[in-house]
Tab-separated table of C-alpha atoms in Angstrom:
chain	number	residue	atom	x	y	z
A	770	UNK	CA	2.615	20.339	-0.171
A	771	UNK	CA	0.234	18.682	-3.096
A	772	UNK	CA	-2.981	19.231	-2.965
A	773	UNK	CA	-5.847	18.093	-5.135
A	774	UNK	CA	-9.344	19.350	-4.554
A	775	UNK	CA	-12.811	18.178	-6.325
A	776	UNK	CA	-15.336	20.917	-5.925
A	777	UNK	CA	-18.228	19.254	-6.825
A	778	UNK	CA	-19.347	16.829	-3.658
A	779	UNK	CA	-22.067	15.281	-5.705
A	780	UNK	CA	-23.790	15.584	-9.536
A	781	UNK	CA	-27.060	14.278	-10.418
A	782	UNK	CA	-28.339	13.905	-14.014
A	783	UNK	CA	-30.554	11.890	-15.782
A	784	UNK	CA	-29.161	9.327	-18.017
A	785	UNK	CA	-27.873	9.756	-21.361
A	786	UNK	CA	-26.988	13.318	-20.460
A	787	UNK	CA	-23.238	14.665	-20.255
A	788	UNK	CA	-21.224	15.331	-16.818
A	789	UNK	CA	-17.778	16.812	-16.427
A	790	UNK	CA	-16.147	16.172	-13.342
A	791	UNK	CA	-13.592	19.381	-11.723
A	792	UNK	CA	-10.469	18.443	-10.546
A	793	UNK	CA	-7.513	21.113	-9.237
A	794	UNK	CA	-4.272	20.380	-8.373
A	795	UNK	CA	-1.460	22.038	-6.480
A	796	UNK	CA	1.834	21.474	-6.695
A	797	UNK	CA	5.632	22.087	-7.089
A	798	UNK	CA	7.015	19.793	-8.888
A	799	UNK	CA	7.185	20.141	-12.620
A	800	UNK	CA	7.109	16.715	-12.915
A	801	UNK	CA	4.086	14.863	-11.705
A	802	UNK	CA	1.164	12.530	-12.641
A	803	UNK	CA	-2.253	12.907	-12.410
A	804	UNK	CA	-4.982	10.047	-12.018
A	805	UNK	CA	-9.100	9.029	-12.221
A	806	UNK	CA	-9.870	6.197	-10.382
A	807	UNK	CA	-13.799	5.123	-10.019
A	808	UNK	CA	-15.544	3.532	-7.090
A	809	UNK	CA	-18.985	2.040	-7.740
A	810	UNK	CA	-21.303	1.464	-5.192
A	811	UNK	CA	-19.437	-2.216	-4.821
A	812	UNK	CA	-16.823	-0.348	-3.302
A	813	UNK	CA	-13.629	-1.016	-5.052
A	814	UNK	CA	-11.715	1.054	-6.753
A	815	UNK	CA	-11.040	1.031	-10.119
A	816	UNK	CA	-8.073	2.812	-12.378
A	817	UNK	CA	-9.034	4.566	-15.240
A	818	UNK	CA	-6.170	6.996	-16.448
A	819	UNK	CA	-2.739	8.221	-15.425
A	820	UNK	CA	-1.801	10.912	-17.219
A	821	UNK	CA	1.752	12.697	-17.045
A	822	UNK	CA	2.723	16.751	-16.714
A	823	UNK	CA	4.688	16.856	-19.653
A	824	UNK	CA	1.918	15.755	-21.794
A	825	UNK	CA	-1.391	18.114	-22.225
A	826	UNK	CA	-3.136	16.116	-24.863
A	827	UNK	CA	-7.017	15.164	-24.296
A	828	UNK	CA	-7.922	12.020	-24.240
A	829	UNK	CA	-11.328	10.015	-25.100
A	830	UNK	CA	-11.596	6.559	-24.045
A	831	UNK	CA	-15.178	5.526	-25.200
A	832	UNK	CA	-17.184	7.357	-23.538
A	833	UNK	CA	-15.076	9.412	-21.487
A	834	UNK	CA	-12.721	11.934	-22.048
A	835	UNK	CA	-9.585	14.266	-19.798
A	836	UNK	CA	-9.170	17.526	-20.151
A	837	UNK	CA	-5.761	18.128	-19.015
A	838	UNK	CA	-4.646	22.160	-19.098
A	839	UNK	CA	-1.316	22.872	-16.795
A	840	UNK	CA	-2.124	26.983	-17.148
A	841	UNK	CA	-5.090	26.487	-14.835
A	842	UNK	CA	-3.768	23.405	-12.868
A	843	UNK	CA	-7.114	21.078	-14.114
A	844	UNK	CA	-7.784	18.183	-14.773
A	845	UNK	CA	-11.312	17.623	-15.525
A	846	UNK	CA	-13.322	14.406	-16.879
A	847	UNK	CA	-16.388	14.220	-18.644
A	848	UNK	CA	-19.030	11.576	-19.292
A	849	UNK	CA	-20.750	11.225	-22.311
A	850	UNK	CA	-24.250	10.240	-22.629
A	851	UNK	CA	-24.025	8.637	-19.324
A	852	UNK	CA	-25.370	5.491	-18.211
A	853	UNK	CA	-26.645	4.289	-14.567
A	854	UNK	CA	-23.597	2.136	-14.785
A	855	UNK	CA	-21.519	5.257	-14.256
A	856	UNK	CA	-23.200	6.107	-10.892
A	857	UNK	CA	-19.687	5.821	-8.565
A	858	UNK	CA	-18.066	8.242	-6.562
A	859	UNK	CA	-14.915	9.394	-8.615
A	860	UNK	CA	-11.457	10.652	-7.294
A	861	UNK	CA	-8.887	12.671	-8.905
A	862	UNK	CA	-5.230	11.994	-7.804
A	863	UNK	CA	-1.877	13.403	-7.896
A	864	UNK	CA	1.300	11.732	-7.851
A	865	UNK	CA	4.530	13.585	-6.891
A	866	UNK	CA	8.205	12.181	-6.794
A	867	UNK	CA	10.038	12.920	-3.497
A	868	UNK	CA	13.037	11.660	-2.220
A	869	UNK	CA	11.031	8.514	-0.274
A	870	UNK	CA	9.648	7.284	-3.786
A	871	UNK	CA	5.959	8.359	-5.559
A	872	UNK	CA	3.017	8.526	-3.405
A	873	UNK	CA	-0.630	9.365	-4.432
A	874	UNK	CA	-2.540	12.372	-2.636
A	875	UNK	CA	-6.437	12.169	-3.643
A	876	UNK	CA	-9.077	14.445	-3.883
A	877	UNK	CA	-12.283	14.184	-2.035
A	878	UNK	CA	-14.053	12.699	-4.412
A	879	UNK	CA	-17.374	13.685	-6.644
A	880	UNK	CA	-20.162	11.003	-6.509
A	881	UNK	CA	-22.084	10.931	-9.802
A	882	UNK	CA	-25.679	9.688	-9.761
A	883	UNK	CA	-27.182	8.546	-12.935
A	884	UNK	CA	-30.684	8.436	-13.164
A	885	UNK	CA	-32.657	6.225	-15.481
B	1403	UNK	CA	-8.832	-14.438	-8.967
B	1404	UNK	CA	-7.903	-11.251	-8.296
B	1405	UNK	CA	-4.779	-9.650	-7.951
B	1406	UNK	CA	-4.884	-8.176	-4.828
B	1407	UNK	CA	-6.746	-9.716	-1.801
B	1408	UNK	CA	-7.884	-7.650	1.741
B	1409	UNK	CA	-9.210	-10.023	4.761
B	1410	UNK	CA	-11.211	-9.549	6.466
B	1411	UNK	CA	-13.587	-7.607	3.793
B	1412	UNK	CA	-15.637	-6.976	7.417
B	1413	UNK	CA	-14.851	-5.932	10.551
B	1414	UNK	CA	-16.804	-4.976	14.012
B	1415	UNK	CA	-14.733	-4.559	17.151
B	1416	UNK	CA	-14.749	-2.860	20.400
B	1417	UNK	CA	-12.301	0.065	21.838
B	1418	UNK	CA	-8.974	-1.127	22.565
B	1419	UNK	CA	-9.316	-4.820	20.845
B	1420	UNK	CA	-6.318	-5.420	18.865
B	1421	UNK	CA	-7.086	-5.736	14.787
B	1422	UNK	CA	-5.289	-6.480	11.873
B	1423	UNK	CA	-5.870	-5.944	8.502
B	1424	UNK	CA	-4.134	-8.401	5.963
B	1425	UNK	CA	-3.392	-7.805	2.269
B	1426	UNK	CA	-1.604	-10.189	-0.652
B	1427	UNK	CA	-1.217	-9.533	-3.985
B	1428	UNK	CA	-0.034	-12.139	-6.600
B	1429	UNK	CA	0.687	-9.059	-9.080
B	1430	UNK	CA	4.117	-9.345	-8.452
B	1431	UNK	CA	4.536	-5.988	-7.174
B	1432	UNK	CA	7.335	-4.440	-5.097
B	1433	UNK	CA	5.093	-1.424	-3.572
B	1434	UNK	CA	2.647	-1.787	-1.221
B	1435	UNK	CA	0.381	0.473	0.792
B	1436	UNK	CA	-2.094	0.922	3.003
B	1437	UNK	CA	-5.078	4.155	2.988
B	1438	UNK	CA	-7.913	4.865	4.982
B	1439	UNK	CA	-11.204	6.544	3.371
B	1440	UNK	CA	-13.862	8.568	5.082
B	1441	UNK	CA	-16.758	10.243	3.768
B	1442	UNK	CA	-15.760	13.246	1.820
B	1443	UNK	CA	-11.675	13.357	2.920
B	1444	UNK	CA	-10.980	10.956	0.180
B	1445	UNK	CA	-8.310	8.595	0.724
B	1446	UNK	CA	-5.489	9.079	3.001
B	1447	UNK	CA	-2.047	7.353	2.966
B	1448	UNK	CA	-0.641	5.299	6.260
B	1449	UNK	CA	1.853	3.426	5.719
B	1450	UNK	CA	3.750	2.573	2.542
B	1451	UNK	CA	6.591	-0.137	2.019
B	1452	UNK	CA	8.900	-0.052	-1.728
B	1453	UNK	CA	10.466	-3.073	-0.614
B	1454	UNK	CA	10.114	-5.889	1.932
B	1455	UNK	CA	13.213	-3.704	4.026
B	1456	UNK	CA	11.214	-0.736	3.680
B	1457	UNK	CA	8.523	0.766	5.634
B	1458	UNK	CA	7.462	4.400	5.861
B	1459	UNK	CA	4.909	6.219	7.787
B	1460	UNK	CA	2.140	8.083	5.446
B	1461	UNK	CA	-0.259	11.449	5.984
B	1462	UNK	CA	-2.003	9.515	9.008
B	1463	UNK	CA	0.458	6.703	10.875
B	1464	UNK	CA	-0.034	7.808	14.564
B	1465	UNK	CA	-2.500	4.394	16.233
B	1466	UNK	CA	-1.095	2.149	13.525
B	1467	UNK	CA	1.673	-0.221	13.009
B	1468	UNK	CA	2.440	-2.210	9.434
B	1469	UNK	CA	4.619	-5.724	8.947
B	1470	UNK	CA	6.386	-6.193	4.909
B	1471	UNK	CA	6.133	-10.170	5.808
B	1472	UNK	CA	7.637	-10.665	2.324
B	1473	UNK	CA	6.854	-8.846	-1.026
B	1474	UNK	CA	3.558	-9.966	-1.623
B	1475	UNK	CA	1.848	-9.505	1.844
B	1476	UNK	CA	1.343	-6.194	3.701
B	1477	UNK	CA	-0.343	-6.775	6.927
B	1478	UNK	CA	-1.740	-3.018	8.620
B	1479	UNK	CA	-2.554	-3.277	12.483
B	1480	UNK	CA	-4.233	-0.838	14.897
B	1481	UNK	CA	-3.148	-1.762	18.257
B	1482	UNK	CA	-6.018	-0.563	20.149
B	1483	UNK	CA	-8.852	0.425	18.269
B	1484	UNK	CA	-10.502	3.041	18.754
B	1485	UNK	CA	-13.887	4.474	17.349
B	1486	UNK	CA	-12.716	7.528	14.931
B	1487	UNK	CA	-10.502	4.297	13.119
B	1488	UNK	CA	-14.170	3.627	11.693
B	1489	UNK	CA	-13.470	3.769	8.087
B	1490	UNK	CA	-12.974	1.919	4.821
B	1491	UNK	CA	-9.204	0.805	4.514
B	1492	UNK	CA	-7.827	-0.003	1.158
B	1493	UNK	CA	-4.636	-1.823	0.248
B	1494	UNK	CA	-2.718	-0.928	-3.253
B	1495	UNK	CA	-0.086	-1.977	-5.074
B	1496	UNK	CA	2.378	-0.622	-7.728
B	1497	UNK	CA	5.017	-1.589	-9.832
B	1498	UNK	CA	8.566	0.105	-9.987
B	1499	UNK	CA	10.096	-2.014	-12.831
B	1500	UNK	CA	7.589	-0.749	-15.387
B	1501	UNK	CA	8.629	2.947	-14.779
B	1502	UNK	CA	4.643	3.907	-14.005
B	1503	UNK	CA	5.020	2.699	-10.508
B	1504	UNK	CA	2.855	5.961	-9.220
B	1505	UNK	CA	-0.063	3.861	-10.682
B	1506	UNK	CA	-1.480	1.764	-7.810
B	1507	UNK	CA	-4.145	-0.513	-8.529
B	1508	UNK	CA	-6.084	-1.343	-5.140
B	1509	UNK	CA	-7.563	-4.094	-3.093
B	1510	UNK	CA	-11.705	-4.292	-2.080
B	1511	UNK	CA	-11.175	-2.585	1.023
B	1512	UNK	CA	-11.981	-3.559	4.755
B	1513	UNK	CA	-15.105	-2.103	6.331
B	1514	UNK	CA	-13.703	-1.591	9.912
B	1515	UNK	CA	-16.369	-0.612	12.625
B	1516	UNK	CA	-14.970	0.324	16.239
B	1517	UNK	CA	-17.844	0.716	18.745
């Protein structure tokens, strides 16, 4: 069975300061997709990256960046110079193909508080 | 507007009232589902549908019931509610066409409070 776990239940730092949010994933497959979605205190949830197990590139989008490495099953995001905006609770999420179609399994989450 | 619509967004009920949850999307979608979050467990799947024929039961299914009424409404229902149903339900959507149908992009949510 998948399994993605999120060590860190909640990060505080002051603004403009870096966080890097764990992420560890279990799995089987050697195909399979991995995801960062974003929930700000509004509640919804918001898709940021999909990223697939064949590639192990990083990735910076503006401020934030993946670091994808299959040899230790990770998949970790970092914020740079954050910004109160950024205060959500973030999940990590694995996608697997099975017979029935893809379906998401999620971490617990990590809620990031930015202070000013 | 947006793509995908929950109602209510707000829910109180008592024990053993009959609730559902509706969701559209006008994203033109073929996959629907429907997860539950609570504090710390992340989200967990109930019921997904790949089709308006299709309906499968998730991680959680067991008090729930879900109606494909055509491919852009999913409607979740919890026969009799009970309290631990307290939670934050979200519907998503994803596309198969586009070949990245693993992303699902996902409604507001439902705050659903069973006292």
């Amino acid at each position: 069975a998948q399994k993605v776990t999120q060590a860190q239940t909640e990060i505080s730092v002051v603004e403009k300061e870096d966080v890097t949010l764990d992420c560890v994933y279990e799995t089987r497959d050697t195909t399979y997709y991995l995801f960062w979605y974003k929930q700000p205190p509004s509640g919804e949830l918001v898709f940021l990256i999909r990223r697939n197990s064949f590639d192990e590139q990083n990735e910076i989008s503006g401020r934030y960046s993946w670091n994808f490495q299959k040899s230790t099953s990770s998949f970790n995001f970092t914020i740079t110079a954050s910004q109160v905006v950024d205060s959500a609770v973030y999940f990590c999420a694995l996608s697997e193909a099975t017979a029935a179609g893809n379906k998401l399994t999620f971490g617990g989450g990590t809620r990031v508080l930015v202070k000013p | 507007d947006a793509d995908v619509t929950q109602t209510p967004r707000n829910r109180i009920t008592k024990t053993g009232k009959r609730i559902m949850l509706e969701c559209s999307q006008t994203k033109g979608h073929d996959r629907m589902y429907w997860y539950r979050q609570d504090p710390g467990l992340g989200l967990r799947l109930i019921y997904y549908s790949f089709d308006v024929k299709d309906i499968n039961k998730g991680e959680i299914s067991d008090g729930y019931s879900v109606s494909r009424q055509a491919q852009a409404k999913f409607s979740l229902s919890l026969e009799s509610a009970i309290p631990n149903q307290t939670a934050l339900y979200f519907c998503a959507t994803s596309d198969f066409a586009t070949g990245a149908q693993d992303t699902q992009y996902f409604g507001p949510g439902t705050r659903l409070t069973v006292l």
